PDB file of C-alpha atoms in Angstrom:
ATOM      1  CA  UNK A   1       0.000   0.000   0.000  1.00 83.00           C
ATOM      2  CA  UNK A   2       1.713   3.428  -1.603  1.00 96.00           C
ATOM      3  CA  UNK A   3       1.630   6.215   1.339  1.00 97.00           C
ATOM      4  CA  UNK A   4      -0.187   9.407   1.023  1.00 98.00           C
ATOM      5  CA  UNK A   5       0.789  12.835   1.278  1.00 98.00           C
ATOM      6  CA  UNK A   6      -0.989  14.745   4.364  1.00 97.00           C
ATOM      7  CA  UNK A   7      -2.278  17.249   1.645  1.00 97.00           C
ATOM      8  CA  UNK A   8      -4.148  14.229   0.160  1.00 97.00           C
ATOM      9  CA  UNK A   9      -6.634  14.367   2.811  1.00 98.00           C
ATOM     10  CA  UNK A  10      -7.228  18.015   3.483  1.00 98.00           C
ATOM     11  CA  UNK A  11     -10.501  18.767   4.322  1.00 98.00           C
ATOM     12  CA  UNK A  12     -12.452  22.119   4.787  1.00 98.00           C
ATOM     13  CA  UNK A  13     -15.466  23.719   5.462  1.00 97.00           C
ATOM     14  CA  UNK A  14     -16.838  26.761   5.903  1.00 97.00           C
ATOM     15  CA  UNK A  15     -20.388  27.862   7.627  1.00 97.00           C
ATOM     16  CA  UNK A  16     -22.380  31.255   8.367  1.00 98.00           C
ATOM     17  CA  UNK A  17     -23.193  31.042  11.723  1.00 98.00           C
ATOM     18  CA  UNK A  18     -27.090  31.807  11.548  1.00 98.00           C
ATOM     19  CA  UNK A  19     -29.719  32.275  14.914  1.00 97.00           C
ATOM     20  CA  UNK A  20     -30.821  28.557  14.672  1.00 97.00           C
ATOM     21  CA  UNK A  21     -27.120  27.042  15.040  1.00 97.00           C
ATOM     22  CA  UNK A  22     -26.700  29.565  18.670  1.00 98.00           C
ATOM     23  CA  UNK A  23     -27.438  29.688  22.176  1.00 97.00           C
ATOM     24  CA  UNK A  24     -29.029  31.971  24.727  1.00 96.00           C
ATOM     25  CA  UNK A  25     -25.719  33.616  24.650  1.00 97.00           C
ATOM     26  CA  UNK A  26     -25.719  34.342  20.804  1.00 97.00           C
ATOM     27  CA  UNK A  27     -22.696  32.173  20.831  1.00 97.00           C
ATOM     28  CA  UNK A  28     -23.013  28.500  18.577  1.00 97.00           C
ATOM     29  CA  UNK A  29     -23.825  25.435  19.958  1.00 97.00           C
ATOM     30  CA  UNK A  30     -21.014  23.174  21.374  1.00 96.00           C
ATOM     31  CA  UNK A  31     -22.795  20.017  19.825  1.00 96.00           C
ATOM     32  CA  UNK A  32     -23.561  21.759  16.722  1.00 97.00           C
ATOM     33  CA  UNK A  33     -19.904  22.582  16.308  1.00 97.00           C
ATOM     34  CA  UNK A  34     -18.782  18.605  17.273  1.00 97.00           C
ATOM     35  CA  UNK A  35     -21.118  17.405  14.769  1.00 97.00           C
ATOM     36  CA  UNK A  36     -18.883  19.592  12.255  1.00 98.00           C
ATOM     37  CA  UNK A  37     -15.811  18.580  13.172  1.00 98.00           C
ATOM     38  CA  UNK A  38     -16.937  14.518  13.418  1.00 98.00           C
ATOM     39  CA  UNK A  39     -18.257  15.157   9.739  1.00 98.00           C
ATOM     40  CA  UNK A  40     -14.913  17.133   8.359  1.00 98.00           C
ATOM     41  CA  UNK A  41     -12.793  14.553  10.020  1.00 98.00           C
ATOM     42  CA  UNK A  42     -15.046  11.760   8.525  1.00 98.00           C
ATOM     43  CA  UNK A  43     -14.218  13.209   5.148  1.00 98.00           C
ATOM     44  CA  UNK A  44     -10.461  13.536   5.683  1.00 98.00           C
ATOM     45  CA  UNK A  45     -10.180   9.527   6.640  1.00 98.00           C
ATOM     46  CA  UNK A  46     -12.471   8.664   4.092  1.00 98.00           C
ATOM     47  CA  UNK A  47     -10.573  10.870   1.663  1.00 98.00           C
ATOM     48  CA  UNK A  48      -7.149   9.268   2.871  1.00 98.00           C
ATOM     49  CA  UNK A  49      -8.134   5.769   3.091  1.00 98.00           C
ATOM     50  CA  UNK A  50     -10.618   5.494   0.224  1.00 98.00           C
ATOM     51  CA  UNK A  51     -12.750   3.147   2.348  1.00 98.00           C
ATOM     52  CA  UNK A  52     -15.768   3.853   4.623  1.00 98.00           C
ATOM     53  CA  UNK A  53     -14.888   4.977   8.173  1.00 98.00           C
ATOM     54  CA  UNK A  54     -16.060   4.890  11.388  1.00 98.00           C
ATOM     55  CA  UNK A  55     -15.440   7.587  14.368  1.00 98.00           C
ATOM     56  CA  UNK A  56     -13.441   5.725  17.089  1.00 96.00           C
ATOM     57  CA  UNK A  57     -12.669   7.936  19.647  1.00 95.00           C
ATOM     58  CA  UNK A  58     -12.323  11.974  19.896  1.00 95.00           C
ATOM     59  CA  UNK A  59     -10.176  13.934  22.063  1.00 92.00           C
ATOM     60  CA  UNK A  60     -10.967  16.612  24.228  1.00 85.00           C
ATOM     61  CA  UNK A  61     -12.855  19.684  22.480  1.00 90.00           C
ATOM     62  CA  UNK A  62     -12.264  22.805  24.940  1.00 88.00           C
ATOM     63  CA  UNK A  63     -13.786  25.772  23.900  1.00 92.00           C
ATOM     64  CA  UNK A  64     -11.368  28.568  23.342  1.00 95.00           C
ATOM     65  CA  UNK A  65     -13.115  30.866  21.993  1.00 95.00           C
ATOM     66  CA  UNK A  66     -16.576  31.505  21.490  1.00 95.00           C
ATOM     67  CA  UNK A  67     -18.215  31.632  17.757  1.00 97.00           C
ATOM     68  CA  UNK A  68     -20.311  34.479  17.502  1.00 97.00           C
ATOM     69  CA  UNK A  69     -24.078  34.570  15.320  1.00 97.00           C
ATOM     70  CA  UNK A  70     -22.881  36.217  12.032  1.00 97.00           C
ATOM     71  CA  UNK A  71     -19.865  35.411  12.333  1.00 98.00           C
ATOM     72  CA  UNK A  72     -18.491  32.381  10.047  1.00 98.00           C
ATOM     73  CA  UNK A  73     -16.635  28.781  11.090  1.00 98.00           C
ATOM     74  CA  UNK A  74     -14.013  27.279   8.857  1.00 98.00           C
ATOM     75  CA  UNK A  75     -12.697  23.748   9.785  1.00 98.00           C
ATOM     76  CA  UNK A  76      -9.776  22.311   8.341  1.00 98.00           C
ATOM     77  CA  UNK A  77      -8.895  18.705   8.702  1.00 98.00           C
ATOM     78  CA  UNK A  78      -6.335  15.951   7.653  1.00 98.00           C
ATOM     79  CA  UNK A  79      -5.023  12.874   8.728  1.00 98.00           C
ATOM     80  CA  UNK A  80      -1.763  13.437  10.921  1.00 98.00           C
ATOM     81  CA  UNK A  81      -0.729   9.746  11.472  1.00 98.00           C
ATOM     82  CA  UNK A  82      -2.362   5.920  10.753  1.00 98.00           C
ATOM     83  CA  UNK A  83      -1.587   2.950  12.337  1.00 96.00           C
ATOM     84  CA  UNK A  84      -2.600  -0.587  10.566  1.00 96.00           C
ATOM     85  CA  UNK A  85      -6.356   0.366  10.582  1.00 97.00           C
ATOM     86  CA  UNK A  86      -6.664   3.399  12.483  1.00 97.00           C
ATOM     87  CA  UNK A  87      -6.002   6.946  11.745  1.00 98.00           C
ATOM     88  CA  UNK A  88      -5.851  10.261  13.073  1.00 98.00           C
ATOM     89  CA  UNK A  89      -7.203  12.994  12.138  1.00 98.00           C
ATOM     90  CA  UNK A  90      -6.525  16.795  13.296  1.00 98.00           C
ATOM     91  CA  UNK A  91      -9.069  19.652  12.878  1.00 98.00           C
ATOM     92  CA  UNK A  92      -8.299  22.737  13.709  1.00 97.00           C
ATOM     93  CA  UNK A  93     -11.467  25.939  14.085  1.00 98.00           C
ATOM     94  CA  UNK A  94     -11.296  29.375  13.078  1.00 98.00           C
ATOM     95  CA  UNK A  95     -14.062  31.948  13.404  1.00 98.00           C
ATOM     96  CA  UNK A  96     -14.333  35.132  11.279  1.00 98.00           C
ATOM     97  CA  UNK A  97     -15.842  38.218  11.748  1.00 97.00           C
ATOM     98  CA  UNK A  98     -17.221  38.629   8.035  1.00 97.00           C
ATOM     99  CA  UNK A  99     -17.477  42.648   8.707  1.00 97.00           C
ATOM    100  CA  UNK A 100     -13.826  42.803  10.827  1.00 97.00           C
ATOM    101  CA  UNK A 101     -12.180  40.402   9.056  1.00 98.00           C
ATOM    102  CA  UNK A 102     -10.383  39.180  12.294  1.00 98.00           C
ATOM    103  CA  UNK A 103      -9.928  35.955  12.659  1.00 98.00           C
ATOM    104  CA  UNK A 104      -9.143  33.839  15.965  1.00 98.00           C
ATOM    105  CA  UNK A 105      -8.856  29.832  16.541  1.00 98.00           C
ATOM    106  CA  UNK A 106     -11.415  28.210  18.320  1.00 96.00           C
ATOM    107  CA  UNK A 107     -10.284  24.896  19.093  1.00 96.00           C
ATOM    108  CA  UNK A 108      -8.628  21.938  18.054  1.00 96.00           C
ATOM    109  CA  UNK A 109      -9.291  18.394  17.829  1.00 96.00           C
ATOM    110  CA  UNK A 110      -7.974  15.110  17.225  1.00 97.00           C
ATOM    111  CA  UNK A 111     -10.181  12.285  16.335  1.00 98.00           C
ATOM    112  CA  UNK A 112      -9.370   8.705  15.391  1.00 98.00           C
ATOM    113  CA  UNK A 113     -11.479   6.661  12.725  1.00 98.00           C
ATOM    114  CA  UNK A 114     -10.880   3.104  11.571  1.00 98.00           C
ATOM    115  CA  UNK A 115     -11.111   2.309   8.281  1.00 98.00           C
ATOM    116  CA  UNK A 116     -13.760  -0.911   7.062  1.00 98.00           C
ATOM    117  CA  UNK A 117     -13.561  -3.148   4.471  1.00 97.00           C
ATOM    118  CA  UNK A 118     -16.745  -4.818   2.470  1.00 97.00           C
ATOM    119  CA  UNK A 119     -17.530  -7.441   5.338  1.00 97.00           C
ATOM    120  CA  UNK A 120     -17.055  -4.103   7.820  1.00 96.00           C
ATOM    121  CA  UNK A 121     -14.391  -5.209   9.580  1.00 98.00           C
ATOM    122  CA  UNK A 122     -11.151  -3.157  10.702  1.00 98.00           C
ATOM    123  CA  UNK A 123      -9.031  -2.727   6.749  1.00 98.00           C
ATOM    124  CA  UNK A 124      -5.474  -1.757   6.251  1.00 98.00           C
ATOM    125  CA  UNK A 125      -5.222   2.240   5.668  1.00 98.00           C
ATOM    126  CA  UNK A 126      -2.411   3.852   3.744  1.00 98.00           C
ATOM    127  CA  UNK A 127       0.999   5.676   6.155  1.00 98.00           C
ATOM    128  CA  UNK A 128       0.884   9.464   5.882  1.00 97.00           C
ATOM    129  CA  UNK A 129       3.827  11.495   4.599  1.00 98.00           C
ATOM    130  CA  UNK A 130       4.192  15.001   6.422  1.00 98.00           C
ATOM    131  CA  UNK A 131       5.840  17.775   4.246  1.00 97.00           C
ATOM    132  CA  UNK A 132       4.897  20.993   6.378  1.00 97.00           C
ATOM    133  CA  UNK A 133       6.670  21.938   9.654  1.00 97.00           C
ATOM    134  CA  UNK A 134       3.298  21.948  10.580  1.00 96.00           C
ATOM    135  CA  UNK A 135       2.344  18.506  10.141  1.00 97.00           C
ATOM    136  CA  UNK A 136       5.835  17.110  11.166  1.00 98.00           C
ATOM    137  CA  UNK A 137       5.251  18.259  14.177  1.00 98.00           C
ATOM    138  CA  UNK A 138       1.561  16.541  14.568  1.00 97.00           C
ATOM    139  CA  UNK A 139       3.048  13.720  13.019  1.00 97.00           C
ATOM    140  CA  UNK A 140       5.542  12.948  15.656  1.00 97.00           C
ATOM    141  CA  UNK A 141       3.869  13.827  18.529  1.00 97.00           C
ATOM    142  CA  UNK A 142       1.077  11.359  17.435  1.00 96.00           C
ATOM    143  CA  UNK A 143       2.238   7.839  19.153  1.00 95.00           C
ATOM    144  CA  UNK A 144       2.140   9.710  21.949  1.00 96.00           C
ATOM    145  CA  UNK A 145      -1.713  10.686  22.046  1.00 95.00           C
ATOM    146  CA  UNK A 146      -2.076   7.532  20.505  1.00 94.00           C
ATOM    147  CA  UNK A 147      -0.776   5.704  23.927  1.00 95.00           C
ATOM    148  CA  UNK A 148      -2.558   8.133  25.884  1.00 94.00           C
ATOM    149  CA  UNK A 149      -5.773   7.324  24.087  1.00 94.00           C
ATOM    150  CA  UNK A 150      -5.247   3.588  24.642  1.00 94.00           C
ATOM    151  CA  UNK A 151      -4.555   4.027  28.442  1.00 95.00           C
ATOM    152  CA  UNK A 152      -7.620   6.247  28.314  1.00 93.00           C
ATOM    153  CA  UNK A 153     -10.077   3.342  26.443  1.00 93.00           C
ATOM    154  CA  UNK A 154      -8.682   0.887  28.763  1.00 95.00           C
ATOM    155  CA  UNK A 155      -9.707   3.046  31.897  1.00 94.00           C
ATOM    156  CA  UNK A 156     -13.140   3.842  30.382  1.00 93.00           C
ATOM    157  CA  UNK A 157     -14.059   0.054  30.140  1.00 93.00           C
ATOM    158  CA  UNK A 158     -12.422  -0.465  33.525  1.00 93.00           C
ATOM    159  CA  UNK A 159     -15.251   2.841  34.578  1.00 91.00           C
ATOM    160  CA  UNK A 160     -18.098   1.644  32.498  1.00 92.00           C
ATOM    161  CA  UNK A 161     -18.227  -2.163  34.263  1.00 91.00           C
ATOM    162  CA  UNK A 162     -19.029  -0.231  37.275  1.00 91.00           C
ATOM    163  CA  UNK A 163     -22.622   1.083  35.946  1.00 89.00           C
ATOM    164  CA  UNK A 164     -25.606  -1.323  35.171  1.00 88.00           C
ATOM    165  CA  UNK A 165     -27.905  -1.010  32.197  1.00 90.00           C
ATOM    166  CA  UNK A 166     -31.151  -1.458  33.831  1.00 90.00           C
ATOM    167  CA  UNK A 167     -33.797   0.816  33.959  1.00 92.00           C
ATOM    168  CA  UNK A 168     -33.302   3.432  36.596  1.00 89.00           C
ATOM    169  CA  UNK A 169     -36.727   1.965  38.394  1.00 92.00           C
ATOM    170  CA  UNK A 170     -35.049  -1.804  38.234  1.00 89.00           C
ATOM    171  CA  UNK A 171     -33.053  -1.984  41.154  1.00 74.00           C
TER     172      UNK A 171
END
């Protein structure tokens, strides 16, 4: 399997932030905003392993900034690093005052999605090749959110045997 430039899986996306996507606060939605970046970094994997993908895991999404009604959201997103099946994917959020013209991050983000094959299990995804200073540096630092997220799953099972799924009136 031929590696892939990082450039190969760019992904952006812009939006007007309108009165429907905000809050009481005139500021957008936090889960309107993580439904963007799951779908931009959906496109990136899919885009860089040419298969159908599934969302494994996200990382934390702290709120920076806030995104103001008028105002427009531009997501970019790529794959950083990939490991057998999995791969990750960094999106980074900039708001835009369209009258100003200043701009300011909002947050950042790093997802991983595993790439499927026709039966839907776990297929073989293509290494990544960073060329910018700015994705060498996401590239090497990646193993180590990688371990991080695996301590992480292995402490949310641990958590999650702890809770039972009946109904809150079955005790």
């Amino acid at each position: 399997m031929e590696a892939k430039y990082v450039n190969e899986s760019r992904a952006v996306k812009s939006s007007h932030v309108l009165p429907p996507d905000t809050n009481n606060h005139g500021t957008m939605f936090g889960g309107k905003l993580m439904s963007y970046i799951d779908d931009i970094a959906a496109i990136a994997a899919i885009r860089h392993a040419r298969k159908p993908c599934v969302t494994a895991s996200t990382d934390s999404v702290d709120f920076l900034t806030p995104i103001k009604e008028g105002a427009s959201v531009c997501l970019e997103a790529f794959v950083t690093y990939t490991h057998n099946t999995s791969m990750e994917v960094f999106v980074k959020v900039i708001t835009e005052d369209l009258l100003t013209g200043k701009r300011e991050l909002c947050t950042t983000s790093f997802l991983t999605f595993v790439a499927l094959d026709e039966n839907g299990k776990p297929a073989q995804v293509p290494k990544v090749i960073p060329q910018t200073e700015e994705e060498k540096m996401l590239h090497e630092s990646a193993p180590k959110r990688r371990e991080a997220r695996r301590v992480r799953r292995e402490d949310s099972k641990r958590f999650a045997e702890t809770f039972s799924v009946k109904k809150p009136w079955e005790k």
